[in-house]
XYZ file of C-alpha atoms in Angstrom:
450
model
C 14.864 -17.028 -29.965
C 13.930 -19.985 -27.802
C 12.769 -22.968 -29.889
C 10.480 -24.862 -27.504
C 9.031 -23.737 -24.170
C 7.511 -25.934 -21.475
C 4.807 -24.221 -19.409
C 5.040 -25.422 -15.816
C 1.535 -24.325 -14.937
C -2.144 -24.827 -15.717
C -5.380 -22.943 -16.367
C -5.696 -19.543 -17.960
C -2.061 -18.512 -17.483
C -0.850 -21.642 -19.293
C -3.215 -20.842 -22.183
C -2.016 -17.220 -22.163
C 1.638 -18.284 -22.438
C 0.928 -20.859 -25.168
C -0.749 -18.178 -27.291
C 2.176 -15.775 -26.900
C 4.650 -18.521 -27.828
C 2.642 -19.487 -30.899
C 2.626 -15.878 -32.146
C 6.417 -15.804 -31.797
C 6.845 -19.134 -33.600
C 7.903 -20.999 -30.459
C 6.786 -24.617 -29.965
C 5.054 -25.380 -26.659
C 4.857 -28.239 -24.192
C 2.012 -28.442 -21.681
C 2.329 -30.410 -18.478
C -0.754 -31.641 -16.678
C -1.912 -33.615 -13.691
C -4.317 -36.527 -13.990
C -7.119 -34.126 -13.008
C -6.244 -31.837 -15.938
C -6.126 -34.397 -18.729
C -8.971 -32.640 -20.589
C -7.846 -29.098 -19.722
C -7.657 -26.522 -22.501
C -3.916 -25.921 -22.152
C -3.197 -29.597 -22.865
C -5.228 -29.348 -26.077
C -3.678 -26.124 -27.350
C -0.002 -26.990 -26.822
C 2.086 -28.784 -29.459
C 2.886 -31.515 -26.928
C 1.466 -32.510 -23.541
C 3.051 -34.609 -20.781
C 1.366 -35.971 -17.666
C 3.486 -35.186 -14.606
C 1.549 -36.919 -11.827
C -1.660 -37.332 -9.807
C -4.092 -34.503 -9.029
C -2.535 -33.135 -5.808
C -0.240 -30.222 -6.673
C 2.575 -31.623 -4.552
C 2.650 -34.673 -6.813
C 2.359 -32.791 -10.117
C 2.696 -29.024 -10.506
C 5.101 -28.874 -7.555
C 7.004 -32.010 -8.596
C 10.334 -30.575 -9.740
C 11.826 -33.905 -10.844
C 8.848 -34.766 -13.047
C 8.707 -31.293 -14.622
C 12.416 -31.248 -15.439
C 12.140 -34.785 -16.807
C 9.362 -33.568 -19.113
C 11.691 -30.821 -20.352
C 14.421 -33.329 -21.143
C 11.968 -35.790 -22.696
C 10.519 -33.189 -25.076
C 13.715 -31.238 -25.749
C 12.375 -27.961 -24.374
C 15.084 -25.306 -24.147
C 12.973 -22.905 -22.075
C 10.533 -23.120 -19.170
C 7.877 -20.578 -18.222
C 6.611 -21.004 -14.636
C 3.581 -18.687 -14.904
C 2.459 -17.571 -11.432
C 1.942 -19.587 -8.266
C 3.253 -23.148 -7.911
C 7.048 -23.065 -8.569
C 7.231 -19.582 -10.102
C 9.070 -18.077 -7.116
C 11.032 -21.138 -6.036
C 14.757 -20.287 -6.287
C 15.810 -23.951 -6.075
C 13.641 -24.758 -9.084
C 15.026 -21.807 -11.082
C 18.580 -22.858 -10.218
C 17.953 -26.478 -11.229
C 16.566 -25.317 -14.587
C 19.777 -23.397 -15.210
C 21.904 -26.373 -14.168
C 19.980 -28.524 -16.676
C 20.603 -25.966 -19.474
C 16.933 -25.022 -19.531
C 16.296 -21.282 -19.699
C 14.087 -20.255 -16.776
C 11.813 -17.500 -18.124
C 12.102 -15.173 -15.183
C 14.849 -13.625 -13.057
C 18.020 -15.314 -11.837
C 17.547 -17.622 -8.879
C 19.608 -15.243 -6.718
C 17.036 -12.465 -7.213
C 14.147 -14.833 -6.474
C 15.849 -16.042 -3.304
C 16.648 -12.531 -2.124
C 13.177 -11.112 -2.742
C 11.463 -14.286 -1.518
C 12.740 -13.648 1.991
C 10.596 -10.657 2.932
C 12.764 -9.701 5.901
C 15.940 -9.730 3.784
C 14.166 -7.853 0.992
C 13.263 -5.064 3.440
C 16.898 -4.806 4.477
C 18.119 -4.601 0.863
C 15.508 -1.957 -0.032
C 16.361 0.077 3.039
C 20.040 0.055 2.091
C 19.115 1.111 -1.467
C 17.211 4.146 -0.207
C 13.763 2.736 -0.985
C 11.170 3.713 1.679
C 10.061 0.738 3.802
C 7.436 0.366 6.525
C 9.092 0.579 9.969
C 9.778 -2.925 11.207
C 12.318 -5.512 12.335
C 14.726 -7.039 9.816
C 16.447 -9.640 11.961
C 15.589 -13.243 12.809
C 12.923 -13.661 15.498
C 13.819 -16.399 17.983
C 10.385 -17.165 19.485
C 7.123 -15.512 20.561
C 8.733 -13.915 23.636
C 11.401 -12.329 21.456
C 8.712 -11.301 18.981
C 6.634 -9.648 21.718
C 9.674 -7.680 22.859
C 10.203 -6.425 19.288
C 6.494 -5.630 18.902
C 6.546 -3.400 21.994
C 9.367 -1.370 20.447
C 7.709 -1.027 17.020
C 4.302 -0.152 18.457
C 0.769 -1.174 17.570
C -1.025 -1.834 15.302
C 1.446 -4.088 13.521
C 1.579 -7.070 11.176
C 3.256 -10.421 11.607
C 4.004 -11.812 8.156
C 5.536 -14.939 6.687
C 9.037 -14.185 5.388
C 8.558 -16.572 2.464
C 4.890 -15.702 2.022
C 2.577 -14.479 -0.692
C -1.059 -14.541 -1.728
C -2.234 -13.193 1.622
C -1.134 -16.300 3.572
C 0.715 -16.212 6.883
C -0.409 -12.674 7.763
C -2.014 -11.471 10.994
C -2.829 -7.943 12.203
C -2.066 -7.350 15.873
C -3.563 -4.371 17.731
C -2.344 -5.044 21.291
C 0.213 -7.051 23.241
C -2.570 -9.374 24.451
C -3.146 -10.540 20.858
C 0.477 -10.906 19.859
C 1.492 -14.455 20.832
C -1.609 -16.125 19.393
C -1.297 -14.160 16.135
C 2.433 -14.866 15.902
C 2.095 -18.624 16.428
C -0.935 -18.906 14.117
C 0.860 -17.058 11.326
C 3.955 -19.187 11.903
C 1.975 -22.433 11.608
C 0.175 -21.207 8.475
C 3.477 -20.171 6.913
C 4.934 -23.617 7.580
C 1.897 -25.324 6.039
C 1.722 -23.088 2.954
C 5.385 -22.415 2.186
C 7.402 -24.977 4.131
C 9.118 -22.058 5.877
C 7.891 -20.747 9.237
C 10.104 -17.675 9.509
C 8.176 -14.544 10.488
C 8.942 -10.839 10.368
C 7.191 -7.897 11.995
C 6.350 -4.461 10.625
C 4.117 -1.518 11.487
C 0.588 -1.832 10.116
C -0.326 1.052 7.819
C -4.013 1.771 8.427
C -6.286 1.829 5.369
C -3.585 2.181 2.711
C -3.775 1.895 -1.036
C -2.086 -1.187 -2.520
C -0.345 0.040 -5.647
C 2.155 -1.923 -7.719
C 4.504 -0.994 -10.549
C 5.288 -3.299 -13.453
C 8.991 -3.703 -14.279
C 10.766 -5.044 -17.370
C 14.534 -5.537 -17.408
C 16.805 -7.287 -19.907
C 20.234 -8.938 -19.799
C 21.921 -5.769 -21.106
C 21.138 -3.423 -18.214
C 18.023 -1.845 -19.719
C 15.255 -1.316 -17.176
C 11.838 0.341 -17.495
C 8.574 0.580 -15.595
C 5.179 0.424 -17.270
C 3.125 2.400 -14.812
C 1.024 1.244 -11.915
C -1.904 -0.983 -11.094
C -4.417 -0.219 -8.346
C -4.948 -3.416 -6.330
C -6.721 -2.156 -3.217
C -9.964 -4.088 -3.679
C -9.114 -7.158 -1.619
C -10.861 -9.755 0.473
C -8.744 -11.429 3.175
C -5.584 -10.051 1.502
C -6.624 -11.609 -1.834
C -7.094 -9.266 -4.788
C -10.591 -9.224 -6.262
C -10.538 -6.420 -8.851
C -7.676 -4.356 -10.256
C -7.472 -1.284 -12.460
C -4.881 0.776 -14.292
C -4.006 3.533 -13.871
C -4.808 4.345 -10.240
C -7.260 7.167 -9.596
C -5.253 8.132 -6.507
C -1.837 8.975 -7.980
C -0.980 12.362 -9.415
C 1.290 12.412 -12.458
C 4.213 13.641 -10.368
C 3.727 10.935 -7.710
C 3.397 8.309 -10.468
C 6.718 9.367 -11.977
C 8.415 9.493 -8.574
C 7.197 6.028 -7.523
C 8.079 4.614 -10.935
C 11.672 5.751 -10.545
C 11.808 4.305 -7.011
C 10.461 1.005 -8.372
C 13.293 0.956 -10.910
C 15.782 1.703 -8.121
C 14.403 -1.264 -6.184
C 14.814 -3.583 -9.188
C 18.354 -2.366 -9.821
C 19.263 -3.068 -6.189
C 18.837 -6.811 -6.831
C 20.185 -6.812 -10.411
C 16.750 -7.817 -11.640
C 16.043 -9.301 -15.075
C 12.780 -10.149 -16.891
C 9.285 -9.113 -15.716
C 8.601 -8.286 -12.080
C 6.417 -6.163 -9.847
C 7.290 -3.746 -7.055
C 4.405 -3.477 -4.593
C 3.832 -0.412 -2.423
C 1.512 0.660 0.365
C 0.433 4.302 0.013
C -1.218 6.158 2.891
C -3.709 9.025 2.734
C -0.886 11.571 2.860
C 0.753 10.022 -0.227
C 3.591 8.528 1.785
C 4.562 5.286 0.097
C 6.429 2.242 1.377
C 7.946 -0.804 -0.312
C 5.951 -3.891 0.596
C 7.419 -6.690 -1.531
C 8.628 -7.661 -4.984
C 6.916 -10.372 -6.996
C 9.543 -12.059 -9.151
C 7.134 -13.370 -11.808
C 4.306 -12.388 -14.124
C 1.268 -11.214 -12.154
C -2.343 -12.383 -12.389
C -3.350 -8.804 -13.184
C -0.759 -8.172 -15.927
C -3.429 -7.799 -18.684
C -4.550 -4.359 -17.517
C -0.998 -3.047 -17.927
C -0.912 -4.584 -21.408
C -4.161 -2.846 -22.301
C -3.085 0.668 -21.258
C 0.455 0.411 -22.680
C -0.086 -1.779 -25.743
C 2.858 -3.969 -24.688
C 2.579 -7.776 -24.564
C 4.365 -8.598 -21.313
C 4.575 -12.340 -21.893
C 6.156 -11.838 -25.323
C 8.642 -9.449 -23.748
C 9.446 -12.107 -21.150
C 10.138 -14.624 -23.905
C 12.317 -12.168 -25.849
C 14.329 -11.222 -22.769
C 14.857 -14.913 -21.954
C 16.043 -15.367 -25.564
C 18.748 -12.756 -24.867
C 17.124 -10.150 -27.101
C 17.728 -6.568 -26.009
C 14.713 -4.602 -24.797
C 13.759 -2.197 -27.568
C 11.304 -0.178 -25.477
C 12.679 2.913 -23.747
C 11.142 4.641 -20.730
C 10.133 7.599 -22.875
C 8.182 5.229 -25.153
C 5.812 4.241 -22.340
C 2.519 6.108 -22.619
C -0.455 5.268 -20.403
C -3.467 5.586 -22.691
C -7.028 4.979 -21.546
C -8.187 2.880 -18.612
C -8.465 -0.846 -17.955
C -10.263 -2.922 -15.297
C -9.890 -6.609 -14.448
C -12.432 -8.704 -12.539
C -11.251 -12.080 -11.276
C -13.897 -14.678 -12.068
C -13.915 -17.510 -9.549
C -15.943 -20.701 -9.169
C -17.038 -19.812 -5.641
C -20.184 -18.963 -3.697
C -20.153 -15.392 -2.312
C -23.318 -16.155 -0.321
C -21.560 -19.004 1.494
C -18.349 -17.284 2.610
C -16.937 -17.621 -0.933
C -16.723 -21.398 -0.666
C -15.060 -22.943 -3.771
C -17.592 -24.553 -6.114
C -15.950 -27.031 -8.488
C -18.115 -28.892 -10.979
C -18.965 -29.331 -14.641
C -19.792 -26.319 -16.820
C -23.047 -27.203 -18.571
C -23.762 -23.869 -20.280
C -21.443 -21.031 -21.204
C -21.914 -17.603 -22.743
C -18.739 -15.501 -22.878
C -18.770 -11.715 -23.267
C -17.097 -10.126 -26.293
C -16.961 -6.895 -28.274
C -14.573 -3.985 -28.693
C -12.501 -3.341 -25.573
C -13.403 -6.678 -23.930
C -10.859 -9.407 -23.203
C -11.360 -12.702 -21.417
C -8.341 -14.694 -20.278
C -9.732 -18.114 -19.403
C -9.334 -21.846 -19.920
C -12.944 -22.926 -19.450
C -15.283 -24.354 -22.073
C -18.731 -25.938 -22.141
C -18.391 -29.443 -20.709
C -15.182 -28.640 -18.809
C -15.026 -30.076 -15.306
C -13.473 -27.618 -12.845
C -11.361 -29.740 -10.463
C -11.465 -29.226 -6.710
C -7.721 -29.599 -6.342
C -6.624 -26.086 -7.312
C -7.355 -22.384 -6.962
C -10.950 -21.439 -7.759
C -10.099 -18.737 -10.335
C -11.428 -19.749 -13.759
C -10.812 -16.560 -15.695
C -10.105 -12.847 -15.798
C -12.514 -10.446 -17.450
C -10.782 -7.301 -18.689
C -12.238 -4.161 -20.240
C -10.476 -1.217 -21.830
C -11.704 2.208 -22.950
C -10.515 5.787 -23.402
C -11.894 6.782 -19.981
C -12.492 5.043 -16.656
C -16.212 5.708 -16.922
C -16.370 3.931 -20.284
C -14.301 1.013 -18.969
C -16.752 0.602 -16.070
C -19.743 0.673 -18.444
C -18.071 -1.985 -20.619
C -17.387 -4.114 -17.547
C -20.991 -3.814 -16.401
C -22.241 -4.877 -19.833
C -19.720 -7.730 -20.047
C -20.639 -9.122 -16.624
C -24.307 -9.043 -17.668
C -23.431 -11.147 -20.733
C -21.232 -13.616 -18.871
C -23.216 -16.749 -17.987
C -21.777 -19.973 -16.579
C -24.233 -22.819 -16.011
C -23.622 -25.809 -13.773
C -21.369 -24.101 -11.213
C -21.707 -21.109 -8.907
C -19.438 -18.133 -9.685
C -18.742 -14.662 -8.287
C -19.970 -12.890 -11.454
C -22.991 -11.359 -9.679
C -20.730 -10.292 -6.805
C -18.407 -8.475 -9.223
C -21.448 -6.828 -10.819
C -22.511 -5.610 -7.361
C -18.996 -4.381 -6.586
C -18.544 -2.178 -9.650
C -21.809 -0.383 -8.865
C -20.743 0.723 -5.382
C -20.472 4.485 -4.999
C -16.975 4.318 -3.513
C -15.705 2.318 -6.486
C -17.407 4.589 -8.994
C -15.742 7.581 -7.315
C -12.375 5.813 -7.074
C -12.498 6.487 -3.347
C -11.477 3.191 -1.729
C -8.570 1.524 0.076
C -7.624 -1.981 1.203
C -10.149 -1.908 4.055
C -13.088 -0.944 1.839
C -14.302 -4.357 0.722
C -14.162 -6.060 4.127
C -16.028 -3.143 5.723
C -18.569 -3.045 2.898
C -19.196 -6.783 3.181
C -19.937 -6.460 6.902
C -22.521 -3.740 6.168
C -23.941 -5.754 3.274
C -24.455 -8.816 5.472
C -25.876 -6.840 8.407
C-alpha cells in the first residue's frame, strides 16, 4: 500500500481523497495556493505545502512546484482529483519519471483519450459506435467548411483537447460555420492551450449517459453501471442520478460491455468513465472517455456500495481488484445536486464571499461532499462549486423526497447559492417523470424567464 499521498487539488475533492486515505492508513499531503491557506483540506491533511499565488496557473497548474512538494514531503503517490492537472499526460509522465505513483491511468492512455479526434478513431477501430464525423486534422476554416458539407447539418465543432463544455459550438447551417469554428478554436486555445478542432454530427436531444469503469494492473476490468447526466446548462452538468430511468436492463448490460471494450482498447487502468450519447431510438454513440475520477462519482458509490477513491488507491498500490462483474448489483437510487456559489437570477454569475451562517442537511440516506464551513471565505479564483448534495433511497421517488427535504434544510448565509434553483428543478414534472434530455434545462429556462 502507498505510504503517503499528495493531493494535487483543492476543495471538496481534496477533502474526499484525504478521508479515503485516512481510512486506509495512508498519510496525506495537501497543497494549497495563497488564497486557500485557510481551506478545509489544508487543515485535515497530515501536512500542507503552499505551492504559489492564487491564480491556478501559478499554483494548482504549477507542475514544478507540485512535484517539488512531493519530493520535499516524501510522498510516494499523487492523486490529481478532477480538473486542473488530472488529465495532463505530461504531468502523469513526469510523476512516473520522479518515482511518484500517479493515481490514475498511464500517461499514454490519458494522451490518447485526451485527443478527442484520435479517441474517436481508436473507438471506431475497436468496434465501439461513434457519432459520424471527421477524424483527421482540419487545416483551416475553409477545409472545415468542406468537411461540414459532407457530414451534414446540424453538427458540432469541438475542441480536441477539451472538456467541461468548453470549446464547443453547434452549427446548423453553412452560414454559421466559420464563425463557430473560429470561436471554438480561440476558446480551446485559451482554456486548454491547444486549438485543434474536430467535427461530428450533432445528435438532437440525446441523453448523456456515462458508465463507470475500474481496471487494475492485472487485466481485471469491470463496469459499475451508469449515471444519467442529461440535466445540463451550457454543457455543464447540474444534477445527476443513478441509475438512469431511460435504460432497460438489456440495454444497460449491452452498453456496459461496450464501455469495457472501449477501456480495453486503450489498455486502461484505474478509475475512468466512458460517456455516451443515446438518442430516442436507443442508438448509442461513444462521446469521450474521462481518464480520472468524476465529480458525480458519489452516486455510483451509493448504489453499488463501492468506495471508488479507495479502489483507486488500492489499484495504484498494485493490489488486484477483488470485485468481479457478477458482484456488481445496482441497489436503490441516488441523486446528486451540485451546489454552487452563484446567482441563478443573474445568469448564474459566480458569487464568492464569506460564509456567515451555515446549516447542513443530514439524516439517513443524505451525504454532503463539501469543504465549506462557517467563516470560510470562498475565493473568486476558482470554480464556483462548493459542494455536492447526494441522497440515496430504495426507490427514485424516495430519493427525490429526501433531496427535497435536504435542500430545504440547507442554508448558506453570506453568499448567494443555487440551492433554491435545485429545489425548483427537482419539482419539475419532466424530472419527476424521468422524461428529459440534454436540451430540457435550456428550454425550460427560456420558458421560465419568459
